Amino acid sequence: MSAVGPRVVSLVPSLTEAVAHSAPPGLLVGVTDWCTHPAGLDAVRIGGTKNPDVPAIVALRPDLVVANEEENREADLAALRAAGLPVLVTGIRDLRQAFAELDRLLTGALGLARPGWLADAERAWARVEPAAVRRAFVPVWRRPWMVLGRDTFAGDLLARLGVVNAYGCHPERYPRVPAEELAASGCDLVVLPDEPYRFTADDGPEAFPGIPAALVSGRHLTWYGPSLVEAPQVLAQALGEARSRPVAP
């Protein structure tokens, strides 16, 4: 173990940001290529969330590898455990679980003081007031079209902001649904995040003419970390600015 504490490799971008904002410099020794926050992070890049370089991680001799049941493959985690590395796997399906798992990681596994941003995030979401209910679908990929289904963290955040996921009871968590079916779903809104697929004003809304489209920050919708502090305000503003594209004559 280093002088600043345990050596940590993070395989989850949002947890990388959470640890980096809460721990002394030098604690994070390895992160994925997708770990974009905070900017200028000084750590070895060890590949992607779905294809990490296991030998490179082992060579870093971490005291803990941080992972997530959804973002990382069990085969990779099993290989890390077989190499003798402790792996902490988080499971986050809603905001309550996010706060609990962040506590488990930061104060439990890493022995850090509870960060102020975590309390700020809890207060920010506690202040959210019920909004007018809108029924929406939430694409997360195109070619093929995939949407949020049941038991998703993003779906829970949207529900707290008055957006009911039309596919929230689907048996799959990320079902494939044809664009024609989505357009005919009778929803009041389509929510288009900029990750994992980067929807933009020119790529996404045109598929659903006549349905107001809200372009939202994927980091604020799907990341569990310091972004949760400003997420209620950022997401509510984007939802309030939803625009409808006219139906072609």
GROMACS .gro file of C-alpha atoms in nm:
model
  249
    1MET     CA    1   0.000   0.000   0.000
    2SER     CA    2   0.130   0.348  -0.091
    3ALA     CA    3   0.182   0.638   0.150
    4VAL     CA    4  -0.141   0.805   0.032
    5GLY     CA    5  -0.350   0.493   0.089
    6PRO     CA    6  -0.453   0.188  -0.118
    7ARG     CA    7  -0.354   0.174  -0.483
    8VAL     CA    8  -0.678   0.171  -0.683
    9VAL     CA    9  -0.767   0.082  -1.041
   10SER     CA   10  -1.111   0.199  -1.152
   11LEU     CA   11  -1.296   0.034  -1.440
   12VAL     CA   12  -1.596   0.269  -1.412
   13PRO     CA   13  -1.576   0.630  -1.539
   14SER     CA   14  -1.824   0.775  -1.289
   15LEU     CA   15  -1.655   0.599  -0.997
   16THR     CA   16  -1.318   0.721  -1.122
   17GLU     CA   17  -1.450   1.075  -1.091
   18ALA     CA   18  -1.596   1.002  -0.747
   19VAL     CA   19  -1.266   0.862  -0.615
   20ALA     CA   20  -1.056   1.136  -0.776
   21HIS     CA   21  -1.267   1.408  -0.611
   22SER     CA   22  -1.252   1.239  -0.271
   23ALA     CA   23  -0.906   1.086  -0.233
   24PRO     CA   24  -0.550   1.220  -0.216
   25PRO     CA   25  -0.359   1.249  -0.545
   26GLY     CA   26  -0.181   0.928  -0.635
   27LEU     CA   27  -0.440   0.687  -0.502
   28LEU     CA   28  -0.581   0.616  -0.849
   29VAL     CA   29  -0.308   0.431  -1.039
   30GLY     CA   30  -0.512   0.297  -1.331
   31VAL     CA   31  -0.829   0.404  -1.514
   32THR     CA   32  -1.006   0.322  -1.840
   33ASP     CA   33  -0.979   0.509  -2.167
   34TRP     CA   34  -1.336   0.631  -2.107
   35CYS     CA   35  -1.254   0.796  -1.774
   36THR     CA   36  -1.276   1.157  -1.893
   37HIS     CA   37  -1.338   1.329  -1.559
   38PRO     CA   38  -1.167   1.498  -1.392
   39ALA     CA   39  -0.963   1.642  -1.676
   40GLY     CA   40  -0.590   1.580  -1.668
   41LEU     CA   41  -0.613   1.272  -1.446
   42ASP     CA   42  -0.264   1.132  -1.387
   43ALA     CA   43  -0.313   0.755  -1.405
   44VAL     CA   44  -0.221   0.470  -1.638
   45ARG     CA   45  -0.483   0.397  -1.905
   46ILE     CA   46  -0.571   0.029  -1.905
   47GLY     CA   47  -0.815  -0.007  -2.196
   48GLY     CA   48  -1.192   0.011  -2.210
   49THR     CA   49  -1.466  -0.084  -1.966
   50LYS     CA   50  -1.556  -0.390  -2.174
   51ASN     CA   51  -1.203  -0.483  -2.280
   52PRO     CA   52  -0.958  -0.390  -2.004
   53ASP     CA   53  -0.596  -0.496  -2.033
   54VAL     CA   54  -0.588  -0.750  -1.751
   55PRO     CA   55  -0.207  -0.807  -1.754
   56ALA     CA   56  -0.153  -0.429  -1.740
   57ILE     CA   57  -0.384  -0.401  -1.441
   58VAL     CA   58  -0.206  -0.686  -1.262
   59ALA     CA   59   0.130  -0.518  -1.331
   60LEU     CA   60   0.010  -0.207  -1.148
   61ARG     CA   61  -0.025  -0.415  -0.826
   62PRO     CA   62  -0.343  -0.243  -0.708
   63ASP     CA   63  -0.484  -0.305  -0.362
   64LEU     CA   64  -0.835  -0.274  -0.504
   65VAL     CA   65  -1.005  -0.284  -0.844
   66VAL     CA   66  -1.336  -0.096  -0.862
   67ALA     CA   67  -1.597  -0.231  -1.103
   68ASN     CA   68  -1.970  -0.231  -1.179
   69GLU     CA   69  -2.201  -0.521  -1.257
   70GLU     CA   70  -2.338  -0.349  -1.567
   71GLU     CA   71  -2.034  -0.174  -1.712
   72ASN     CA   72  -1.779  -0.453  -1.675
   73ARG     CA   73  -1.771  -0.814  -1.794
   74GLU     CA   74  -1.768  -1.092  -1.538
   75ALA     CA   75  -1.499  -1.278  -1.735
   76ASP     CA   76  -1.257  -0.988  -1.689
   77LEU     CA   77  -1.338  -0.955  -1.321
   78ALA     CA   78  -1.288  -1.329  -1.273
   79ALA     CA   79  -0.946  -1.304  -1.441
   80LEU     CA   80  -0.846  -1.023  -1.205
   81ARG     CA   81  -0.958  -1.224  -0.902
   82ALA     CA   82  -0.768  -1.528  -1.031
   83ALA     CA   83  -0.457  -1.309  -1.040
   84GLY     CA   84  -0.507  -1.239  -0.669
   85LEU     CA   85  -0.654  -0.890  -0.694
   86PRO     CA   86  -0.942  -0.779  -0.469
   87VAL     CA   87  -1.236  -0.657  -0.681
   88LEU     CA   88  -1.522  -0.446  -0.546
   89VAL     CA   89  -1.826  -0.474  -0.772
   90THR     CA   90  -2.096  -0.210  -0.738
   91GLY     CA   91  -2.461  -0.262  -0.828
   92ILE     CA   92  -2.658   0.054  -0.900
   93ARG     CA   93  -3.014   0.046  -1.030
   94ASP     CA   94  -3.149   0.366  -0.868
   95LEU     CA   95  -3.043   0.682  -0.684
   96ARG     CA   96  -3.076   0.526  -0.338
   97GLN     CA   97  -2.840   0.246  -0.437
   98ALA     CA   98  -2.599   0.498  -0.589
   99PHE     CA   99  -2.565   0.687  -0.261
  100ALA     CA  100  -2.527   0.362  -0.067
  101GLU     CA  101  -2.265   0.220  -0.302
  102LEU     CA  102  -2.066   0.545  -0.308
  103ASP     CA  103  -2.059   0.535   0.072
  104ARG     CA  104  -1.953   0.168   0.065
  105LEU     CA  105  -1.667   0.243  -0.173
  106LEU     CA  106  -1.539   0.575  -0.040
  107THR     CA  107  -1.579   0.547   0.335
  108GLY     CA  108  -1.591   0.168   0.366
  109ALA     CA  109  -1.346   0.015   0.121
  110LEU     CA  110  -1.112   0.314   0.089
  111GLY     CA  111  -1.143   0.449   0.444
  112LEU     CA  112  -1.188   0.809   0.329
  113ALA     CA  113  -1.377   1.083   0.508
  114ARG     CA  114  -1.728   1.119   0.368
  115PRO     CA  115  -1.690   1.379   0.092
  116GLY     CA  116  -1.887   1.699   0.107
  117TRP     CA  117  -2.007   1.658  -0.250
  118LEU     CA  118  -2.191   1.339  -0.155
  119ALA     CA  119  -2.393   1.521   0.112
  120ASP     CA  120  -2.452   1.805  -0.135
  121ALA     CA  121  -2.588   1.558  -0.390
  122GLU     CA  122  -2.824   1.404  -0.136
  123ARG     CA  123  -2.957   1.748  -0.046
  124ALA     CA  124  -2.992   1.850  -0.411
  125TRP     CA  125  -3.210   1.548  -0.490
  126ALA     CA  126  -3.408   1.580  -0.167
  127ARG     CA  127  -3.510   1.930  -0.280
  128VAL     CA  128  -3.654   1.807  -0.611
  129GLU     CA  129  -4.026   1.882  -0.619
  130PRO     CA  130  -4.280   1.676  -0.811
  131ALA     CA  131  -4.321   1.798  -1.167
  132ALA     CA  132  -4.599   1.757  -1.420
  133VAL     CA  133  -4.583   1.395  -1.532
  134ARG     CA  134  -4.475   1.328  -1.889
  135ARG     CA  135  -4.453   0.989  -2.057
  136ALA     CA  136  -4.135   0.936  -2.257
  137PHE     CA  137  -3.904   0.687  -2.421
  138VAL     CA  138  -3.527   0.718  -2.382
  139PRO     CA  139  -3.306   0.591  -2.665
  140VAL     CA  140  -2.950   0.502  -2.566
  141TRP     CA  141  -2.837   0.366  -2.903
  142ARG     CA  142  -2.914   0.389  -3.272
  143ARG     CA  143  -2.862   0.128  -3.545
  144PRO     CA  144  -3.030  -0.058  -3.387
  145TRP     CA  145  -3.253   0.158  -3.172
  146MET     CA  146  -3.226   0.064  -2.805
  147VAL     CA  147  -3.408   0.232  -2.516
  148LEU     CA  148  -3.408   0.232  -2.139
  149GLY     CA  149  -3.615  -0.055  -2.002
  150ARG     CA  150  -3.670  -0.170  -1.645
  151ASP     CA  151  -3.457  -0.107  -1.335
  152THR     CA  152  -3.215   0.154  -1.462
  153PHE     CA  153  -3.042   0.432  -1.273
  154ALA     CA  154  -3.121   0.682  -1.549
  155GLY     CA  155  -3.487   0.581  -1.544
  156ASP     CA  156  -3.504   0.644  -1.170
  157LEU     CA  157  -3.352   0.992  -1.205
  158LEU     CA  158  -3.602   1.082  -1.477
  159ALA     CA  159  -3.892   0.951  -1.267
  160ARG     CA  160  -3.789   1.184  -0.985
  161LEU     CA  161  -3.812   1.469  -1.235
  162GLY     CA  162  -4.162   1.376  -1.350
  163VAL     CA  163  -4.072   1.165  -1.655
  164VAL     CA  164  -4.234   0.821  -1.672
  165ASN     CA  165  -4.043   0.571  -1.885
  166ALA     CA  166  -4.286   0.415  -2.133
  167TYR     CA  167  -4.069   0.100  -2.139
  168GLY     CA  168  -4.002   0.090  -1.766
  169CYS     CA  169  -4.189  -0.238  -1.730
  170HIS     CA  170  -4.027  -0.409  -2.026
  171PRO     CA  171  -3.874  -0.747  -1.935
  172GLU     CA  172  -3.538  -0.633  -2.073
  173ARG     CA  173  -3.330  -0.353  -1.927
  174TYR     CA  174  -3.224  -0.219  -2.268
  175PRO     CA  175  -3.471  -0.350  -2.524
  176ARG     CA  176  -3.437  -0.306  -2.898
  177VAL     CA  177  -3.743  -0.124  -3.028
  178PRO     CA  178  -3.793  -0.018  -3.393
  179ALA     CA  179  -3.809   0.356  -3.452
  180GLU     CA  180  -4.154   0.316  -3.607
  181GLU     CA  181  -4.287   0.164  -3.285
  182LEU     CA  182  -4.127   0.437  -3.075
  183ALA     CA  183  -4.275   0.709  -3.297
  184ALA     CA  184  -4.621   0.553  -3.263
  185SER     CA  185  -4.598   0.500  -2.885
  186GLY     CA  186  -4.809   0.805  -2.803
  187CYS     CA  187  -4.542   0.950  -2.574
  188ASP     CA  188  -4.527   1.317  -2.477
  189LEU     CA  189  -4.148   1.330  -2.500
  190VAL     CA  190  -3.833   1.162  -2.629
  191VAL     CA  191  -3.524   1.202  -2.409
  192LEU     CA  192  -3.197   1.186  -2.604
  193PRO     CA  193  -2.873   1.172  -2.402
  194ASP     CA  194  -2.532   1.240  -2.556
  195GLU     CA  195  -2.388   0.909  -2.433
  196PRO     CA  196  -2.338   0.621  -2.482
  197TYR     CA  197  -2.465   0.719  -2.828
  198ARG     CA  198  -2.406   1.087  -2.899
  199PHE     CA  199  -2.750   1.215  -2.997
  200THR     CA  200  -2.755   1.575  -3.119
  201ALA     CA  201  -3.008   1.823  -3.254
  202ASP     CA  202  -2.932   1.686  -3.602
  203ASP     CA  203  -2.906   1.318  -3.511
  204GLY     CA  204  -3.205   1.169  -3.331
  205PRO     CA  205  -3.500   1.411  -3.316
  206GLU     CA  206  -3.565   1.380  -3.691
  207ALA     CA  207  -3.667   1.016  -3.639
  208PHE     CA  208  -3.963   1.122  -3.423
  209PRO     CA  209  -4.129   1.423  -3.591
  210GLY     CA  210  -4.400   1.583  -3.383
  211ILE     CA  211  -4.267   1.448  -3.052
  212PRO     CA  212  -4.085   1.705  -2.835
  213ALA     CA  213  -3.720   1.604  -2.794
  214ALA     CA  214  -3.508   1.681  -2.487
  215LEU     CA  215  -3.134   1.667  -2.551
  216VAL     CA  216  -2.973   1.589  -2.216
  217SER     CA  217  -2.624   1.543  -2.074
  218GLY     CA  218  -2.546   1.173  -2.055
  219ARG     CA  219  -2.300   1.237  -1.773
  220HIS     CA  220  -2.571   1.395  -1.561
  221LEU     CA  221  -2.824   1.125  -1.650
  222THR     CA  222  -2.612   0.811  -1.616
  223TRP     CA  223  -2.309   0.891  -1.397
  224TYR     CA  224  -2.312   0.840  -1.019
  225GLY     CA  225  -2.056   1.072  -0.865
  226PRO     CA  226  -1.998   1.445  -0.819
  227SER     CA  227  -2.216   1.519  -1.124
  228LEU     CA  228  -2.516   1.422  -0.909
  229VAL     CA  229  -2.486   1.759  -0.729
  230GLU     CA  230  -2.587   1.962  -1.033
  231ALA     CA  231  -2.781   1.689  -1.216
  232PRO     CA  232  -3.131   1.786  -1.090
  233GLN     CA  233  -3.093   2.140  -1.221
  234VAL     CA  234  -2.914   2.047  -1.544
  235LEU     CA  235  -3.162   1.774  -1.635
  236ALA     CA  236  -3.471   1.975  -1.536
  237GLN     CA  237  -3.356   2.262  -1.757
  238ALA     CA  238  -3.297   2.032  -2.055
  239LEU     CA  239  -3.636   1.866  -2.008
  240GLY     CA  240  -3.801   2.206  -1.991
  241GLU     CA  241  -3.637   2.311  -2.318
  242ALA     CA  242  -3.769   2.012  -2.513
  243ARG     CA  243  -3.854   2.107  -2.870
  244SER     CA  244  -4.087   1.950  -3.124
  245ARG     CA  245  -3.978   1.895  -3.486
  246PRO     CA  246  -4.265   1.960  -3.727
  247VAL     CA  247  -4.410   1.672  -3.922
  248ALA     CA  248  -4.311   1.693  -4.288
  249PRO     CA  249  -4.611   1.767  -4.517
   0.00000   0.00000   0.00000
